[in-house]
Each structure stands twice: as C-alpha cells, then as structure tokens.
PDB file of C-alpha atoms and ligand atoms in Angstrom:
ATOM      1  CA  UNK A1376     -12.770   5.496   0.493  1.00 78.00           C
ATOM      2  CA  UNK A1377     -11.813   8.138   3.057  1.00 78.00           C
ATOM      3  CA  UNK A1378      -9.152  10.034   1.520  1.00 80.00           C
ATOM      4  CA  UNK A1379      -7.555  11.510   4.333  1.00 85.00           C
ATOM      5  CA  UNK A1380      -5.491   7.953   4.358  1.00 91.00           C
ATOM      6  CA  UNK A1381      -3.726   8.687   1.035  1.00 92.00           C
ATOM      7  CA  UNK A1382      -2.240  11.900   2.628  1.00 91.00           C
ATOM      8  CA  UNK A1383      -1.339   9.701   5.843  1.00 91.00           C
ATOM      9  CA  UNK A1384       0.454   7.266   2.929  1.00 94.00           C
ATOM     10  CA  UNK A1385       2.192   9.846   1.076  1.00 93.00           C
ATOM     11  CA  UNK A1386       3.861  11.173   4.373  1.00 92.00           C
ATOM     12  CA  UNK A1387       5.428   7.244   5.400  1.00 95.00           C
ATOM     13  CA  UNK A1388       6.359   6.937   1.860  1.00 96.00           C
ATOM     14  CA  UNK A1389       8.556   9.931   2.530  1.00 94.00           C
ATOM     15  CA  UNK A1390       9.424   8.901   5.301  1.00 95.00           C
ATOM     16  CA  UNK A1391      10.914   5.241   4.233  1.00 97.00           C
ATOM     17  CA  UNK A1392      12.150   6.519   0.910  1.00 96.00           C
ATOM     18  CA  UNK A1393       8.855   5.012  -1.386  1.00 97.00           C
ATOM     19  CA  UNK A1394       7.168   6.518  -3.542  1.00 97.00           C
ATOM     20  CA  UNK A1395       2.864   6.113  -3.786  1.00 96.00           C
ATOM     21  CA  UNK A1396       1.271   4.611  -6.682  1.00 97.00           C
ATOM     22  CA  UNK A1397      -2.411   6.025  -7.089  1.00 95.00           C
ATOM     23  CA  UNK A1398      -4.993   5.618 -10.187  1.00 93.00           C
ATOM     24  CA  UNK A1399      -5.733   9.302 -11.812  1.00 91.00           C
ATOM     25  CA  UNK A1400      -9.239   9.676 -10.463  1.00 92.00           C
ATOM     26  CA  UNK A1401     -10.305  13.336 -10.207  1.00 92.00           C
ATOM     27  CA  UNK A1402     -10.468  13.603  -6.244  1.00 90.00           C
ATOM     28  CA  UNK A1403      -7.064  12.040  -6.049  1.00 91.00           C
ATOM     29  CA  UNK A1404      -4.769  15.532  -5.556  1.00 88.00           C
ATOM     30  CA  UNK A1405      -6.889  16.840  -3.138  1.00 87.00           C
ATOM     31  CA  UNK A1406      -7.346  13.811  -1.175  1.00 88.00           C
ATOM     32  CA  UNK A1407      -3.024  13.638  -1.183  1.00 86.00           C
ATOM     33  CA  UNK A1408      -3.060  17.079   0.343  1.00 80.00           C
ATOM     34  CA  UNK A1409      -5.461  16.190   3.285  1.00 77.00           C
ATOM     35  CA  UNK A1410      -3.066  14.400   5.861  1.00 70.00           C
ATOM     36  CA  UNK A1411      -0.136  15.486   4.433  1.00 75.00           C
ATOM     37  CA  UNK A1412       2.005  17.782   6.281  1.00 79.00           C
ATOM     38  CA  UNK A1413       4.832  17.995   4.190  1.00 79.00           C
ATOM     39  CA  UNK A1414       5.261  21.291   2.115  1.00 76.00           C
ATOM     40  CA  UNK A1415       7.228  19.853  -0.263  1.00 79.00           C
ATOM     41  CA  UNK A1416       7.990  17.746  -3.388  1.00 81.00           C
ATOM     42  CA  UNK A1417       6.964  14.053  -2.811  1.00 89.00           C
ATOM     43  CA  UNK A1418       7.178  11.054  -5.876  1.00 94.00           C
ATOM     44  CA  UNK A1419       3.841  10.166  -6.556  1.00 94.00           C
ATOM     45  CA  UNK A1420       3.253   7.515  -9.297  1.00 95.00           C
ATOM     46  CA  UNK A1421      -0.538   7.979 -11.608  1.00 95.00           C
ATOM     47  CA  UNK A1422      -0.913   3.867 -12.587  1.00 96.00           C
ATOM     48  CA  UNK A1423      -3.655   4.176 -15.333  1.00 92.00           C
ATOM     49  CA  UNK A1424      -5.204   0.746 -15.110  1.00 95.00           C
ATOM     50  CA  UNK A1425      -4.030  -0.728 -11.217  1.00 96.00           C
ATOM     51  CA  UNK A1426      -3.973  -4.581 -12.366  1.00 97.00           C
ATOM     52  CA  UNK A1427      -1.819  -3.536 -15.370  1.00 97.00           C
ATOM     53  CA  UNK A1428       0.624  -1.322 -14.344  1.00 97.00           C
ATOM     54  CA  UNK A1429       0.671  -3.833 -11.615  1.00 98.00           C
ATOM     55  CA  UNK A1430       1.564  -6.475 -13.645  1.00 98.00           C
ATOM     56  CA  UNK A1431       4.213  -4.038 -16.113  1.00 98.00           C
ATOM     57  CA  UNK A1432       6.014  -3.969 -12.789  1.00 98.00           C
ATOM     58  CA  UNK A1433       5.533  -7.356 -11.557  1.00 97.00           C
ATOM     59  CA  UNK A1434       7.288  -8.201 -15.550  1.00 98.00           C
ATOM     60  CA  UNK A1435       9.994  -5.857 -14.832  1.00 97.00           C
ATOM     61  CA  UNK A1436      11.351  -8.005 -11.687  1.00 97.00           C
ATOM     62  CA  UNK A1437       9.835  -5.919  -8.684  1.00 98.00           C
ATOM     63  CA  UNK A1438       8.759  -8.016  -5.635  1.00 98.00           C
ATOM     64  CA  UNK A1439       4.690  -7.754  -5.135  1.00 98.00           C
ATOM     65  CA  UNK A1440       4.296  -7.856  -1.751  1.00 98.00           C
ATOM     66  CA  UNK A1441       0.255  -7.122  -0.789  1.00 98.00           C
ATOM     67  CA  UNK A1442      -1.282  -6.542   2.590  1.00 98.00           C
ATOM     68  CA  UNK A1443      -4.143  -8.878   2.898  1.00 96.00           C
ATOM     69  CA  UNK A1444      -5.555 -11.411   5.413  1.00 93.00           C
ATOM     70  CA  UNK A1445      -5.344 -14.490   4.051  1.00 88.00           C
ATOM     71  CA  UNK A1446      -4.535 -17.974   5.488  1.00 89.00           C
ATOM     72  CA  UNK A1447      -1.471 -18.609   3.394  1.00 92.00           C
ATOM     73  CA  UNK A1448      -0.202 -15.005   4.459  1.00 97.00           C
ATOM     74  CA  UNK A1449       3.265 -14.505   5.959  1.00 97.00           C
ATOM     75  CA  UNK A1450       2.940 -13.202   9.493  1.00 97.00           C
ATOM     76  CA  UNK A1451       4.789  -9.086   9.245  1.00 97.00           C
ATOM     77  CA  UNK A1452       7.705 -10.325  11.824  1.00 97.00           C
ATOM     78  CA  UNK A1453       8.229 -12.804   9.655  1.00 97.00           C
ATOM     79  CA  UNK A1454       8.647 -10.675   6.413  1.00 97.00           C
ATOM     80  CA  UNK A1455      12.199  -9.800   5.887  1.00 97.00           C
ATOM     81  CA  UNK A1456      13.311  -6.158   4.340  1.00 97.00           C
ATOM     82  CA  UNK A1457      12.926  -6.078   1.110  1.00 97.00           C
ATOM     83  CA  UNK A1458      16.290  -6.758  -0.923  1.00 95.00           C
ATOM     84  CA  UNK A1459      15.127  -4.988  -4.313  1.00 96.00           C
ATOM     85  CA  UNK A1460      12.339  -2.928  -5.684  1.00 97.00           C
ATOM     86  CA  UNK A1461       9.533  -3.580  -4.571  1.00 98.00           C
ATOM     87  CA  UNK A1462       5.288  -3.239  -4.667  1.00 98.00           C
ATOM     88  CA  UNK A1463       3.382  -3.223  -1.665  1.00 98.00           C
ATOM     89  CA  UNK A1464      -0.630  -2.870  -2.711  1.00 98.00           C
ATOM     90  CA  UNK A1465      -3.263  -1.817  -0.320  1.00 98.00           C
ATOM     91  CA  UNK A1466      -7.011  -3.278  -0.712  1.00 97.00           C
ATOM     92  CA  UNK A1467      -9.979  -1.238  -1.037  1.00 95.00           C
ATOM     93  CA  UNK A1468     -10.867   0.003   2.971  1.00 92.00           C
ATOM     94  CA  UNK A1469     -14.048  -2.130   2.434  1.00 94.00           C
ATOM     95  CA  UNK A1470     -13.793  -4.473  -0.586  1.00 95.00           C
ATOM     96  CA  UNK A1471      -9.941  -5.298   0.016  1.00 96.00           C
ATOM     97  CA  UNK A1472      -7.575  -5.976  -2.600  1.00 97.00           C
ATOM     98  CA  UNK A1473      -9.313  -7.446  -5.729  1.00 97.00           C
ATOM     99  CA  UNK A1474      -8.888 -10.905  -7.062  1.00 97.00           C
ATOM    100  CA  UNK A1475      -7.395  -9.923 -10.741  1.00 98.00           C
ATOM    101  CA  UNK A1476      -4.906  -8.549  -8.435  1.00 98.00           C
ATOM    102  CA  UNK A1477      -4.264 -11.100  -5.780  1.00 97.00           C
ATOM    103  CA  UNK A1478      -3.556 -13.428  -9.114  1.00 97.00           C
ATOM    104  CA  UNK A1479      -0.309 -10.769  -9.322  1.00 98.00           C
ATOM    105  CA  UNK A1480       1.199 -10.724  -5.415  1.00 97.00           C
ATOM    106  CA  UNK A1481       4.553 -12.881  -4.912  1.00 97.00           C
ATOM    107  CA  UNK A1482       3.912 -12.881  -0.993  1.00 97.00           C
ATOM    108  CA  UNK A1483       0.670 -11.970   0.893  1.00 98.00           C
ATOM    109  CA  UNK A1484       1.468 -10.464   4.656  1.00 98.00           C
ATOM    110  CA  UNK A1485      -0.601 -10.264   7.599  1.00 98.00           C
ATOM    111  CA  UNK A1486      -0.287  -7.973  10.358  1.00 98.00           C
ATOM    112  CA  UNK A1487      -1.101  -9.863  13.162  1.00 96.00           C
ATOM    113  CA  UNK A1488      -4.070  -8.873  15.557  1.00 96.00           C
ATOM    114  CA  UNK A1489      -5.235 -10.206  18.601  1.00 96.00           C
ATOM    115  CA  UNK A1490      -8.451  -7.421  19.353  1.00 95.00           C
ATOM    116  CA  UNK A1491     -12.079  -7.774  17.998  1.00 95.00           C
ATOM    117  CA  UNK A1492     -11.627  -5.438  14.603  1.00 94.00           C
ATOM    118  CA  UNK A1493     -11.709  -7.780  11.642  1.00 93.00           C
ATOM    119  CA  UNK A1494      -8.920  -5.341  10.487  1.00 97.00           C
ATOM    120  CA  UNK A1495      -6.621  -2.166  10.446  1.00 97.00           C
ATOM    121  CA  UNK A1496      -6.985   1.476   9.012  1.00 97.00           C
ATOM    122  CA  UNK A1497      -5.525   1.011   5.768  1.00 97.00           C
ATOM    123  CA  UNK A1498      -2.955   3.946   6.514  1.00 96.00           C
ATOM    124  CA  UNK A1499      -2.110   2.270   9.615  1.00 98.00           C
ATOM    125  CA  UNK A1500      -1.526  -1.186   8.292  1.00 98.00           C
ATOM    126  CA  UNK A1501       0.270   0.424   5.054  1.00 98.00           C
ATOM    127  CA  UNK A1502       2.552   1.950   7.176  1.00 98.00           C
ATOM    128  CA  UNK A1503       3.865  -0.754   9.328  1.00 98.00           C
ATOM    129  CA  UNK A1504       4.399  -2.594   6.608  1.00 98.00           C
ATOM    130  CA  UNK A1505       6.001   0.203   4.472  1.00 98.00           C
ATOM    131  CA  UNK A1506       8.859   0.248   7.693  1.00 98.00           C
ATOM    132  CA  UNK A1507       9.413  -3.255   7.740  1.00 98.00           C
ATOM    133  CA  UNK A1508       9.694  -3.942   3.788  1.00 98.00           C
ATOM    134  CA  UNK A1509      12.193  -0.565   4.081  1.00 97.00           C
ATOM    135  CA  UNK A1510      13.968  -2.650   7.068  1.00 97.00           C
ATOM    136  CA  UNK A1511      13.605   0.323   9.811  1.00 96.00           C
ATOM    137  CA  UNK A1512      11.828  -1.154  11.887  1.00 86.00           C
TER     138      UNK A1512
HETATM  139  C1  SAM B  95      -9.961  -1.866   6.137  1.00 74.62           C
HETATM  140  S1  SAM B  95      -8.983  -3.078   5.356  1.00 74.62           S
HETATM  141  C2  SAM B  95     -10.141  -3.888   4.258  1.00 74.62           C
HETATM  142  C3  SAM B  95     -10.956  -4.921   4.885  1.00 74.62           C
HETATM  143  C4  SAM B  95     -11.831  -5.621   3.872  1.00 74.62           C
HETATM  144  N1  SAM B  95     -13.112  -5.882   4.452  1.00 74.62           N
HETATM  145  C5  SAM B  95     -11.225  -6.917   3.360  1.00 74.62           C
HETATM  146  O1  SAM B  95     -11.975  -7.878   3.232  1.00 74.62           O
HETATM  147  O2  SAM B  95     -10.040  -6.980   3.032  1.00 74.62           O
HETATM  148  C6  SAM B  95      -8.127  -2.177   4.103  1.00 74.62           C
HETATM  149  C7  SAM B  95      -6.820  -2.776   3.696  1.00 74.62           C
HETATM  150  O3  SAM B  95      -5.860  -2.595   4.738  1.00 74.62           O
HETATM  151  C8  SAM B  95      -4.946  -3.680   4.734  1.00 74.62           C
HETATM  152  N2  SAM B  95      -5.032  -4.322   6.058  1.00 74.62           N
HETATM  153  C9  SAM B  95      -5.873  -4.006   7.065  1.00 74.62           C
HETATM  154  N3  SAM B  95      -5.630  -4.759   8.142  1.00 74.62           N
HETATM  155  C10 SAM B  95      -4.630  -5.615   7.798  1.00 74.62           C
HETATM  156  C11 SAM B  95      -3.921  -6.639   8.488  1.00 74.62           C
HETATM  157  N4  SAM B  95      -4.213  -6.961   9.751  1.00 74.62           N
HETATM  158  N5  SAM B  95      -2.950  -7.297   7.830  1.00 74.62           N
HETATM  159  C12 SAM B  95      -2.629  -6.978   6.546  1.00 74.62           C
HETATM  160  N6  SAM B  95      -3.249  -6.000   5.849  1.00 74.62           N
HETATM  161  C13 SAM B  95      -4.226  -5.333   6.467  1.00 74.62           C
HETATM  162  C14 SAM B  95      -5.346  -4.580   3.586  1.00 74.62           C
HETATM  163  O4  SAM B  95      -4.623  -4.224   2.425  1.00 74.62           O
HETATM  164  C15 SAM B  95      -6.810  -4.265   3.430  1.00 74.62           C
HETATM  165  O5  SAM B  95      -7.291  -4.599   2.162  1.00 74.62           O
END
C-alpha cells in the first residue's frame, strides 16, 4: 500500500543476504527504488501468482515462516535462525496476510508489543524478523 516500504525491504534483504519476492504489478520498480539507497545490483524475485509460487516453494522444502498476529504464533525471541531456505511473507499493510496463504505457513511469528498500535510498519516488522530468521541479531 505505501510503496516506500518495499524499498525499505529490499535494503534489509541486502543487508541479511535475502533476496525479495514481489508480484509483477506495474508500480512495483518504481516503488523498489523509493527507499532504497543502494546503487547497486540487488536479487529481486517477480512471483506471478503469490499463493502459488508460494506453495512451488513451500513443495520444494523451504521453511514458510509468515509474520502475522495470531494466537498460536511463536513469540520472535522465541524463533530460532533459520537452518535452511527459507520464506518469510508479509501481509497486506491493511488486510494482512490472506487466508489461501495462511493455509501455506509452517510457523506464524509475532513480534511482541506492549504500546496501543494494533501493529507494526510492515518494513519495520519485516525487518526484525528478516535479522533474526538470518541469526544476526
Ligand atoms: C500493518 S500490518 C497489517 C495489519 C492488518 N490490519 C492485519 O490484520 O494483519 C502489515 C503486516 O506487517 C506484519 N506485522 C505487523 N506487526 C506485526 C507484529 N507485531 N508481529 C508480526 N507481524 C507483524 C504482518 O505481516 C502484517 O500483515
């Protein structure tokens, strides 16, 4: 929805050694560069469909590890680094993560919060969790 958070993505992906995963929609590229400081090459992924190239990876063995607050979530200092490739998805900044994809996550984690926001800045909440799963934190 604000697009200035993929560019904020794309520059912790760096960062922790991921690459981002983003559907071809036409205001994509531009919203990459907005936030994004680095002047060079970075590995972005184009998914096509997000539930099925979710799933194509989720077949292929990779750990799908989704950002969501949930009741049966894991608690992020409880989340160890991951040991293999692995998926972290983002929800929507108002609609969350959908339910044809919350059918494909193998662990849902929860950044605790203790303030009176119902929730994080998707950039924000993608990034703590991008250092944790890459065990750098
Ligand atoms: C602004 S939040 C979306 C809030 C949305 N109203 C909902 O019901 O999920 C955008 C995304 O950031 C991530 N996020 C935000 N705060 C989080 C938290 N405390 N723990 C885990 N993920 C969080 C989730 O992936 C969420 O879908």
């Amino acid at each position: 929805m604000h697009g200035v958070n993929l560019g904020t993505l794309l520059r912790t992906c760096d960062a922790v050694g991921a690459c981002l995963a983003v559907p071809r929609y036409p205001w994509i590229p531009e919203a990459l560069e907005r936030g994004n400081t680095l002047r060079r090459p970075t590995c972005v992924h184009y998914t096509g469909n997000q539930v099925n190239w979710l799933a194509a990876q989720r077949a292929r063995g990779s750990l799908v590890v989704g950002a969501e607050l949930a009741d049966e979530a894991v608690r992020l200092g409880d989340l160890p680094p991951a040991r293999g490739r692995s998926v972290l998805v983002l929800g929507h900044e108002r609609t969350g993560i959908p339910p044809e994809a919350l059918e494909l996550l193998d662990v849902a984690v929860e950044i605790p919060m203790v303030g009176h926001g119902a929730s994080l800045n998707v950039a924000v909440a993608g990034s703590l969790l991008l250092y944790r799963l890459a065990g750098l934190l």
